Coordinates of C-alpha atoms in Angstrom, one line a residue:
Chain U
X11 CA 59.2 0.1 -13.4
X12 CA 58.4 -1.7 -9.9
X13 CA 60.9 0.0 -8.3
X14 CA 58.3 2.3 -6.6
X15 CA 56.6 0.2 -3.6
X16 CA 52.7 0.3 -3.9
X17 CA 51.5 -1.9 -0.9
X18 CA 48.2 -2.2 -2.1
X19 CA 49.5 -3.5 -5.3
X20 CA 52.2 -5.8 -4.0
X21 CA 49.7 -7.5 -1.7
X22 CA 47.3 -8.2 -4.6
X23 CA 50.3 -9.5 -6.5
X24 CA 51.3 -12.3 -3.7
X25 CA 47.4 -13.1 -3.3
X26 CA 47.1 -13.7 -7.5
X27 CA 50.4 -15.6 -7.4
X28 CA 49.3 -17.7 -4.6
X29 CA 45.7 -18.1 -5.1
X30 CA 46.1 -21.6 -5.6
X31 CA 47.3 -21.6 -1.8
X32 CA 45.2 -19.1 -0.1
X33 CA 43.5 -22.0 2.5
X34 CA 47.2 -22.2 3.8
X35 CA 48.5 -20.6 6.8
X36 CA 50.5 -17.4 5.8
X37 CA 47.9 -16.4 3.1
X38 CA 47.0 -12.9 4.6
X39 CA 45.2 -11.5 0.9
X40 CA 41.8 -13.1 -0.2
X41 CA 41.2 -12.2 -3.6
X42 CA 38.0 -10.5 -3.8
X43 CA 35.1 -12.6 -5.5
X44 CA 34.3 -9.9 -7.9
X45 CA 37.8 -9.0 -9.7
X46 CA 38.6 -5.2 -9.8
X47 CA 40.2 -4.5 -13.1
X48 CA 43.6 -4.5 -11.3
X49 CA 43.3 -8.1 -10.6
X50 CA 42.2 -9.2 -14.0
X51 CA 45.3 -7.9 -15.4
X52 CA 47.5 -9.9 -12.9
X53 CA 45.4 -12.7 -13.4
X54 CA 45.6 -12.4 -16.9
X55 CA 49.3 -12.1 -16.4
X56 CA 50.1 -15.4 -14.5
X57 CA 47.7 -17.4 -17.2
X58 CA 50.5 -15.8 -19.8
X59 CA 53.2 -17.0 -17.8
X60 CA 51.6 -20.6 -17.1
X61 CA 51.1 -21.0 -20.7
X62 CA 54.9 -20.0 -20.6
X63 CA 55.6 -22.8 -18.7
X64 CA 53.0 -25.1 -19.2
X65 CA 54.8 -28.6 -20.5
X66 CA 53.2 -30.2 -23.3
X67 CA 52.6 -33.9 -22.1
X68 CA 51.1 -36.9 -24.4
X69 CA 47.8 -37.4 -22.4
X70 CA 46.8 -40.9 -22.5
X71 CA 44.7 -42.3 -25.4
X72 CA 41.6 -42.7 -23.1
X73 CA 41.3 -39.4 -22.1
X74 CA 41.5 -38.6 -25.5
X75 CA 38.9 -40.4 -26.5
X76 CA 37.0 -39.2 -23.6
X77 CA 37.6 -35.6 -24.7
X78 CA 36.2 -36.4 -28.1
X79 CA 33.2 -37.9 -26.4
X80 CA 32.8 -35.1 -24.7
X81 CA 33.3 -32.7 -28.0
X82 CA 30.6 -34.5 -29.7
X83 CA 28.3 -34.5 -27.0
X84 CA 29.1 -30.5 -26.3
X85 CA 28.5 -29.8 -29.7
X86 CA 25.4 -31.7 -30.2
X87 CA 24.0 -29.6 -27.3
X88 CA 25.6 -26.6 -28.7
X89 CA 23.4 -27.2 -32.1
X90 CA 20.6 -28.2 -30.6
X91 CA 20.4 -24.9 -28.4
X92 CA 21.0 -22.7 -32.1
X93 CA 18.4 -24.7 -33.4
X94 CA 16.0 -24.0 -30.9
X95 CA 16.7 -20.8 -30.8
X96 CA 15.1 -20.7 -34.7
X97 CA 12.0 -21.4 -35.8
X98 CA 11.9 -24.5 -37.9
X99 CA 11.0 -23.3 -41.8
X100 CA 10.3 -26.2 -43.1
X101 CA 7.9 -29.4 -41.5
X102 CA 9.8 -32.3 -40.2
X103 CA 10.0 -35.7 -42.5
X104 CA 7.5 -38.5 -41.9
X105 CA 9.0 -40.4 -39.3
X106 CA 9.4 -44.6 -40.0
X107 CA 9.4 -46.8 -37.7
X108 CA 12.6 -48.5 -37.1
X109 CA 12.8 -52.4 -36.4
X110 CA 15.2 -55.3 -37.8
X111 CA 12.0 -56.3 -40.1
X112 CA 9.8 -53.1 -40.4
X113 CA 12.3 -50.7 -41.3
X114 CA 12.7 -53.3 -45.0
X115 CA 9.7 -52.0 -47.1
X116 CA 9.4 -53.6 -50.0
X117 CA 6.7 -51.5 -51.7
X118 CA 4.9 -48.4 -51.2
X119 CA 5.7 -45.4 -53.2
X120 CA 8.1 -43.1 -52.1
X121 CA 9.2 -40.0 -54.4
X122 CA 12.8 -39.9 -53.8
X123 CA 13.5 -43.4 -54.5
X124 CA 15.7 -43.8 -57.6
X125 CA 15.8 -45.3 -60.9
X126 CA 18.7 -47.7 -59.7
X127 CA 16.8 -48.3 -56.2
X128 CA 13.7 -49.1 -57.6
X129 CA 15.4 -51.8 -60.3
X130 CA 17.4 -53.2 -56.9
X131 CA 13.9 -53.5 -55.2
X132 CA 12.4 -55.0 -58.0
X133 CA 15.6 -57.5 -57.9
X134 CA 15.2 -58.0 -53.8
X135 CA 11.4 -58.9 -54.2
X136 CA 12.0 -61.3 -56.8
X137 CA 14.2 -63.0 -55.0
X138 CA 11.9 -63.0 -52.3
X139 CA 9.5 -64.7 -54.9
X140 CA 12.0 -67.2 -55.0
X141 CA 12.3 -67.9 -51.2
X142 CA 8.5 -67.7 -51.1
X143 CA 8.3 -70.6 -53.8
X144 CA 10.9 -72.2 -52.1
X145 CA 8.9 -72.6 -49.0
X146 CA 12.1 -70.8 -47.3
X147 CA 11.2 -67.8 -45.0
X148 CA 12.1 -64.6 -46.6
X149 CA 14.1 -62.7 -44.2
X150 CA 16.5 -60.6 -45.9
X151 CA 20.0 -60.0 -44.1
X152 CA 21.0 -56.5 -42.8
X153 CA 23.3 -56.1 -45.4
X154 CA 21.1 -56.7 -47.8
X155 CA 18.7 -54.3 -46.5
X156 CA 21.5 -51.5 -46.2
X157 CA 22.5 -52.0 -49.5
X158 CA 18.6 -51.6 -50.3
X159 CA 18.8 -48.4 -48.1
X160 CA 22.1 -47.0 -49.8
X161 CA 20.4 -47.4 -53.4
X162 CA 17.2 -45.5 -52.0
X163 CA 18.6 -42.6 -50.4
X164 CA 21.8 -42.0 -51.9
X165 CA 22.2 -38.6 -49.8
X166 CA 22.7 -41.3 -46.6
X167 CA 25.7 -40.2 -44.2
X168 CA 28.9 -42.5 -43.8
X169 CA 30.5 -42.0 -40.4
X170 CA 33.4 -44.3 -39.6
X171 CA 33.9 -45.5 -36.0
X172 CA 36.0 -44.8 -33.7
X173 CA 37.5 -46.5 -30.3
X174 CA 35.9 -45.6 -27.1
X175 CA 37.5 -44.4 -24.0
X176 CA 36.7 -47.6 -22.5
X177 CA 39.4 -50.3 -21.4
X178 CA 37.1 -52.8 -22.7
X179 CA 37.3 -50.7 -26.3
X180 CA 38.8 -52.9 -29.3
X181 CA 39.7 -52.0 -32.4
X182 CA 36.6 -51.6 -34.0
X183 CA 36.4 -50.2 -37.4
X184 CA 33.4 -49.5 -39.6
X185 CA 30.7 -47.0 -40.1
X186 CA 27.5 -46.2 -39.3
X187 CA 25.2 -46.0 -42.6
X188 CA 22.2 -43.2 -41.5
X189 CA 19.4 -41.9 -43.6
X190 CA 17.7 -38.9 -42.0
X191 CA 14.9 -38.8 -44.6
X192 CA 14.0 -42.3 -44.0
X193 CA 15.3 -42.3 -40.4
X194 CA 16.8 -46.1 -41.1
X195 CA 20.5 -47.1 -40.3
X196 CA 22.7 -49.8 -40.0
X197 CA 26.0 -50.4 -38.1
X198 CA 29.1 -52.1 -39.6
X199 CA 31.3 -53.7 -37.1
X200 CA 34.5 -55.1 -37.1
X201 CA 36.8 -55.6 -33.7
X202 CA 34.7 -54.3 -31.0
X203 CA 35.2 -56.8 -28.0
X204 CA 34.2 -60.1 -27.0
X205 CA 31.5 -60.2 -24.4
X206 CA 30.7 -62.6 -22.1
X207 CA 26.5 -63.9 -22.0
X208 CA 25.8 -61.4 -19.5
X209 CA 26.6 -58.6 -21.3
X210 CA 25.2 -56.9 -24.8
X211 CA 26.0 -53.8 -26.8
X212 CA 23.5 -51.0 -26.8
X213 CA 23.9 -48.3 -29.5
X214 CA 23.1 -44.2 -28.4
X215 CA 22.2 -42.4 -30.9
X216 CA 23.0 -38.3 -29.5
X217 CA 20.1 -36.0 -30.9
X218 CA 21.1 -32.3 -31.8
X219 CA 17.5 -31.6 -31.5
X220 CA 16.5 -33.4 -28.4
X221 CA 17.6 -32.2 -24.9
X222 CA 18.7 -34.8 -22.0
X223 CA 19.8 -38.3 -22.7
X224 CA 20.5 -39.9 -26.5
X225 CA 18.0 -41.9 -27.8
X226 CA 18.3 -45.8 -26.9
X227 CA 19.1 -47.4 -30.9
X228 CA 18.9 -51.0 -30.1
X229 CA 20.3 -53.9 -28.2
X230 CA 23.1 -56.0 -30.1
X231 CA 25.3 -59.1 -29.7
X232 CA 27.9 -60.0 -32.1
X233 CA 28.4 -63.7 -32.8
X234 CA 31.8 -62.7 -34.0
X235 CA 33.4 -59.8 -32.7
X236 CA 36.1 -60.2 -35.6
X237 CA 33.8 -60.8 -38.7
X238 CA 32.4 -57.7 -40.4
X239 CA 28.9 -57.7 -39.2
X240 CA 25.9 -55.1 -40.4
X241 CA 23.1 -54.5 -37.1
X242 CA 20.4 -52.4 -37.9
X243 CA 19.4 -49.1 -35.7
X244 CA 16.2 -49.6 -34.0
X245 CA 15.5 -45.9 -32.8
X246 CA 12.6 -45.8 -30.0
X247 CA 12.2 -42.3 -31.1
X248 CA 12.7 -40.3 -34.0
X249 CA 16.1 -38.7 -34.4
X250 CA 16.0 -34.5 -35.5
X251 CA 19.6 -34.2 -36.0
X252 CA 21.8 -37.2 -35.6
X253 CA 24.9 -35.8 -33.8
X254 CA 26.6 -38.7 -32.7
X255 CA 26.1 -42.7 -32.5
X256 CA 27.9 -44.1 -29.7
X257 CA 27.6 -47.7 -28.3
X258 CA 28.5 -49.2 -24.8
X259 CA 28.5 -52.2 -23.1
X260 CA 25.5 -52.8 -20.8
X261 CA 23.7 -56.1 -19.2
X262 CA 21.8 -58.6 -21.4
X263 CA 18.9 -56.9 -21.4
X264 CA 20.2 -53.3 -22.0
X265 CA 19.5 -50.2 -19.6
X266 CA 17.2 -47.0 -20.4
X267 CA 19.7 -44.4 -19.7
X268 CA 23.3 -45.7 -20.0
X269 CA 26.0 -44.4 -17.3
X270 CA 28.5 -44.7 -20.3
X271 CA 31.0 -46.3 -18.5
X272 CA 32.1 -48.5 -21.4
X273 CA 31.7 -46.8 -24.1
X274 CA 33.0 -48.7 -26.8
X275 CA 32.6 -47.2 -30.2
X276 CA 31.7 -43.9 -31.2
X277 CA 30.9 -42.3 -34.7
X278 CA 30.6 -38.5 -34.6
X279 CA 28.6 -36.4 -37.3
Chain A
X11 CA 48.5 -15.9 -36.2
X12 CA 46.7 -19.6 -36.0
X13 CA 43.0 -19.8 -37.4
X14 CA 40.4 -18.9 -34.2
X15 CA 38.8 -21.4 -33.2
X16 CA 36.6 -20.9 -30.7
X17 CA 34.0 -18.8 -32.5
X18 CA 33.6 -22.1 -34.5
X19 CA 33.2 -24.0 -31.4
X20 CA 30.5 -21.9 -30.0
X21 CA 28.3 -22.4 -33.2
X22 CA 29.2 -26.4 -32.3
X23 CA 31.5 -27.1 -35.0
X24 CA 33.1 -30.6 -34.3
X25 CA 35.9 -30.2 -36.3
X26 CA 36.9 -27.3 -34.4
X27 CA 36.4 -28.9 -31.4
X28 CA 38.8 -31.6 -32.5
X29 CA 41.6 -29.2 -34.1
X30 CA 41.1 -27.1 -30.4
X31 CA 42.1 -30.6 -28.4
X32 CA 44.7 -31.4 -30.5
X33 CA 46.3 -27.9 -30.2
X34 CA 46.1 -27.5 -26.3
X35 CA 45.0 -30.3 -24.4
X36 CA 48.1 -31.8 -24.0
X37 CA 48.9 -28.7 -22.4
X38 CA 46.3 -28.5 -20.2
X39 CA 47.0 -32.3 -19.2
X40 CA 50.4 -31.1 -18.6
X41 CA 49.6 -28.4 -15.9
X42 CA 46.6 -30.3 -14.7
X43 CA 49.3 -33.4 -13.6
X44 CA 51.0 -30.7 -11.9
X45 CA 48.1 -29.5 -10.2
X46 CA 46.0 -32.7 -8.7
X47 CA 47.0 -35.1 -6.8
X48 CA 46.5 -38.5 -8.6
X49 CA 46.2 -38.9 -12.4
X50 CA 42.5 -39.7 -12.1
X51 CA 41.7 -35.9 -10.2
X52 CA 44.5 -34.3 -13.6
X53 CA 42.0 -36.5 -16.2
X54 CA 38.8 -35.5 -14.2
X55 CA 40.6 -31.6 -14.3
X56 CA 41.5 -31.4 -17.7
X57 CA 38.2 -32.6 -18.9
X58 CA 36.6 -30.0 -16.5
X59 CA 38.6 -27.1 -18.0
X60 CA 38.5 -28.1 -21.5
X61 CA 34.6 -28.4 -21.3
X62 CA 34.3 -24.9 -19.9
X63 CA 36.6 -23.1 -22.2
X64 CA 33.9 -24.4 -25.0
X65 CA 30.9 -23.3 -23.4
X66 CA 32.6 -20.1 -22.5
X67 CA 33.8 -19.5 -26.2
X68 CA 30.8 -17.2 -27.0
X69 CA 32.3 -15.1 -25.1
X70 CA 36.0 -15.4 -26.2
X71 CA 36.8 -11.6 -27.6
X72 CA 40.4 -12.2 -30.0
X73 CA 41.1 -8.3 -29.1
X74 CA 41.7 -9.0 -25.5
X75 CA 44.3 -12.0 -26.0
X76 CA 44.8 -15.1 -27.8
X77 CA 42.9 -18.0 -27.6
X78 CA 45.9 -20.0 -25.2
X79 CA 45.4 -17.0 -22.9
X80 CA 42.1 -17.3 -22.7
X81 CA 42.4 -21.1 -22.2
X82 CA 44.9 -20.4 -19.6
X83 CA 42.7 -17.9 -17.8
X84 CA 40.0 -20.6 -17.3
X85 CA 42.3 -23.2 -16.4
X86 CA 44.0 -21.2 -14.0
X87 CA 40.7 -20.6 -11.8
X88 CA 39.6 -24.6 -12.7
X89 CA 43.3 -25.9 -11.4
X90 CA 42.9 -23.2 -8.2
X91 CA 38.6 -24.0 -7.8
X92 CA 39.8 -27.3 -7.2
X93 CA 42.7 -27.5 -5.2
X94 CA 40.7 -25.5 -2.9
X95 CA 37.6 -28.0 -3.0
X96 CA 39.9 -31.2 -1.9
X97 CA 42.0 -29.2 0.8
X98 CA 44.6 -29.3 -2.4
X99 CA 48.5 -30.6 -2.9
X100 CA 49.5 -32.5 -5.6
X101 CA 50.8 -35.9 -5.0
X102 CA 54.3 -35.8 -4.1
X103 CA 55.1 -38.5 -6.9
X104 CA 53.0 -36.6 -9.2
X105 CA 55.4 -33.5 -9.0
X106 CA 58.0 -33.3 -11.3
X107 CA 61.6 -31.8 -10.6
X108 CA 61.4 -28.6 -9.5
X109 CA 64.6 -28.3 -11.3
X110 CA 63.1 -28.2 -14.7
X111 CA 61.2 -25.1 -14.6
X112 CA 63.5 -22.7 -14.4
X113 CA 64.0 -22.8 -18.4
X114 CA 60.4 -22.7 -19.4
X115 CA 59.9 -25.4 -22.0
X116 CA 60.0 -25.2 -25.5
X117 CA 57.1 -25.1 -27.4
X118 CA 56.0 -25.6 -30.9
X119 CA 55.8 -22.0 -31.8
X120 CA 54.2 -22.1 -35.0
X121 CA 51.3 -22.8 -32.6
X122 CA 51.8 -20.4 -30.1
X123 CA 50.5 -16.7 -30.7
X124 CA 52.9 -13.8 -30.3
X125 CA 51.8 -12.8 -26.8
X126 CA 52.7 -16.0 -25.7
X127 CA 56.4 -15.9 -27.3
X128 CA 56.8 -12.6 -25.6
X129 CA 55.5 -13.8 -21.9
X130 CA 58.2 -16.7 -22.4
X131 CA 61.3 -13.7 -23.1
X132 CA 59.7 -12.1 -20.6
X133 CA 59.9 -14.7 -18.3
X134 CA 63.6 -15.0 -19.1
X135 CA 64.0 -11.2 -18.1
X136 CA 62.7 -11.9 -15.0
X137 CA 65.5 -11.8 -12.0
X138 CA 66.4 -15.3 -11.7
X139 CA 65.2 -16.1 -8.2
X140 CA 61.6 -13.9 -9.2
X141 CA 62.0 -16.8 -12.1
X142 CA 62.0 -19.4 -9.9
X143 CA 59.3 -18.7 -7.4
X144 CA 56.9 -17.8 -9.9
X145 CA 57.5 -20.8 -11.8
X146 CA 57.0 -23.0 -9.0
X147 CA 54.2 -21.0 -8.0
X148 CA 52.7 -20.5 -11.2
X149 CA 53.9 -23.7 -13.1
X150 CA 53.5 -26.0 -10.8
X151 CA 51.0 -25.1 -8.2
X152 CA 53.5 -25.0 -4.7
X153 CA 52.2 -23.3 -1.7
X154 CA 54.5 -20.2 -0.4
X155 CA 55.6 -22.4 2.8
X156 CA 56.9 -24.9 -0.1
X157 CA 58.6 -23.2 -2.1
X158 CA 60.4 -22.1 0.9
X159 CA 61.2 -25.3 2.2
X160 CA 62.4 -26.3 -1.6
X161 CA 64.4 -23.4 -1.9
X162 CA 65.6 -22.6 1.4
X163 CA 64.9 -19.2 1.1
X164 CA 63.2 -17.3 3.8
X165 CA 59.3 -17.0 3.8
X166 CA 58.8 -13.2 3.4
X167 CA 61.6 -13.7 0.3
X168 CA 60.0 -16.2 -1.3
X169 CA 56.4 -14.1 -1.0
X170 CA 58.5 -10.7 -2.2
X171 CA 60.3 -12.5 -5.0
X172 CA 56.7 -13.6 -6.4
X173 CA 55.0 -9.9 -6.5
X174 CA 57.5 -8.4 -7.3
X175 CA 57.7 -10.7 -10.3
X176 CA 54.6 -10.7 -11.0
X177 CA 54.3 -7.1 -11.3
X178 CA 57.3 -7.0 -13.0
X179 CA 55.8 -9.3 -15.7
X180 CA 53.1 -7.4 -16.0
X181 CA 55.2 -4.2 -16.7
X182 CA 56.8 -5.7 -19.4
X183 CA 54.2 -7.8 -21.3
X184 CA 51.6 -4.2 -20.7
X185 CA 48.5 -6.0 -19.7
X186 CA 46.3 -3.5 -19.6
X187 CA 44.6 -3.2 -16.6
X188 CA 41.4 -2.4 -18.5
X189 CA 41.3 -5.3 -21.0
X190 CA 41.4 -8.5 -18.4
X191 CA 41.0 -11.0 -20.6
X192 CA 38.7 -14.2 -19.9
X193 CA 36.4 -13.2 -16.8

């Protein structure tokens, strides 16, 4: 029992109780910088008892989402550091460029392409026969070049969207369509936020493999912020392991390394 | 017993990051709105502390405590790093009724691990004017000199009341004095 008096102890006590006030007048017991195991124990003692009395409060949805940002980007790092710590086994995949028009190939042979993707290719050049005879320019749409990308690599990841932390944040819904092997992607949109002509959306794309800032994946506008509308990644460099695509608001012309102060939309691996 | 989490955190699992917010950081919010002094400083303090405890979690060992202890640890020494740094006190209209902590609040238990359970009966052992003190102290971040004022009890009370308590608390949850916890 406590009943005994042990100065020594007593002082350490007041100083672990009040540590949060030792700057104020009346403090007379710094806690020492390196702990003796005497401390510890207190210390560990008054976390018990603040988790004791701790109240449980509803933080508000931003910092929520701001939390989860910050969970993505913690575990990106987190893999990325594992991964480094190993020595790749195998060689990396051929990288492809990534552009609105280069990333659509319509031929070359490529030995994971399937039955069903090779029939829908056929179908897609045909068709582009037919804008060709037409005398119509043959641009396919970005859907059509997703669903081109879904039937060639079926092992493609879905990731659904999610709000941002920002203010500006709608209620975007969607995914992010992502092939690793052919490092192509596309972005479907629906409720992100209007912008006004001075501002564009710029996509992130948060590498597992790749220390400092994501990788820039494009500049966007939407012409209709609430029509479902498929943008295609444009990667400026190739992406190890996709952890994260995140998108934010920046100026027309879209920034190198984003402050993520509106971040708007984020789909976490 | 919940499922540990933090060992699946430090090999960067997201879902475990997820499942570890949803558990505790409306706690954490919680004692960080006690702690700063606008809401801003409690979002820029729970981020702070949450971020830590993940890149501390290679280091979490489930034999010294549970992983709200160890949470609570690095919180603790976040909330304290940073009232020091910004010459400290809450907000007055930040603080809530003092009156509220002396019945600790309820939690969802299912959540809670077993050591926690036992520091809230503890806590309810405690003499009830150690209770106070330490809850104000402890709970809600006041200075000595303010709890005083609150209280109108004496200085040299108020600091007696909280070592005393302290120690007492200690006794009867036996935190061994060899087995820290979080460092």
């Amino acid at each position: 029992m406590s009943d005994t008096f042990d100065p020594r102890l007593e002082a350490l006590a007041e100083a672990v109780a009040f540590a949060h006030a030792s700057d104020i007048p009346g403090s007379e017991v710094e806690l020492a910088a390196k702990p003796t195991t005497e401390q510890l124990a207190l210390e560990r003692t008054a976390a018990l008892a603040m988790v004791a009395l701790a109240p449980t409060v509803q933080m508000p949805k931003a910092l929520q989402d701001r939390l989860a940002a910050a969970g993505l980007a913690f575990c990106a790092e987190q893999r990325r550091r594992r991964m480094a710590a190993v020595p790749p086994a195998v060689t990396p995949p051929a990288v492809t460029p990534i552009g609105s028009t280069a990333a659509y190939e319509l031929s070359g042979p490529r030995s994971s392409r399937s039955v069903v993707g090779t029939l829908l290719i056929s179908l897609a050049a045909g068709v582009a026969l037919w804008f060709v005879l037409r005398g119509e320019p043959m641009v396919p749409s970005a859907a059509d070049q997703r669903a081109s990308l879904l039937a060639i690599d079926p092992k493609a990841v879905h990731v659904p969207w999610k709000p941002g932390p920002s203010p500006k944040s709608g209620t975007v819904s969607g995914e992010v369509v992502w092939s690793q092997e052919r490092q192509e992607g596309f972005l479907t949109f629906k409720g992100l936020p209007p912008l006004d002509d001075d501002h564009r959306f710029q996509l992130w794309i948060v590498d597992g493999n790749r220390e400092g800032a994501p990788v820039d994946g494009g500049v966007f506008g939407l012409a209709d912020a609430n029509a479902e509308t498929v943008v295609p990644v444009q990667a400026r460099l190739p992406i190890g392991k996709p952890a994260a695509f995140v998108v934010t608001v920046e100026t027309k012309a879209g920034v190198v390394v984003s402050k993520q102060e509106h971040v708007v939309a984020i789909a976490g691996l | 017993m919940t499922d540990l989490l933090l060992p699946k955190i430090a090999a960067g699992d997201p879902e475990a990051v997820e499942a570890f917010l949803r558990r505790h950081s409306n706690m954490v919010w919680g004692l960080a709105r006690r702690f700063c002094r606008s809401a801003e400083d409690a979002e820029d303090a729970t981020q702070e502390i949450l971020v830590e405890v993940w890149k501390s979690a290679e280091r979490y060992d489930s034999r010294a405590g549970s992983e709200v202890t160890f949470l609570m640890t690095i919180a603790r020494r976040r909330l304290i790093d940073r009232a020091r740094r910004q010459g400290r006190r809450p907000a007055a209209e930040l603080l809530e009724d003092a009156g509220t902590i002396a019945a600790p609040a309820q939690k969802d238990r299912a959540e809670m691990h077993d050591e926690v359970q036992r520091a809230q009966d503890a806590l309810a052992q405690l003499r009830p004017e150690q209770r106070e003190v330490l809850g104000l102290a402890l709970g809600h971040g006041r200075t000595h000199q303010e709890i005083a004022a609150s209280i109108g009890m004496p200085l040299g009370t108020v600091k007696s009341h909280a070592r005393r308590g302290l120690i007492r608390l200690r006794e009867m949850l036996g935190v061994d004095a060899e087995r820290g916890g979080a460092s």
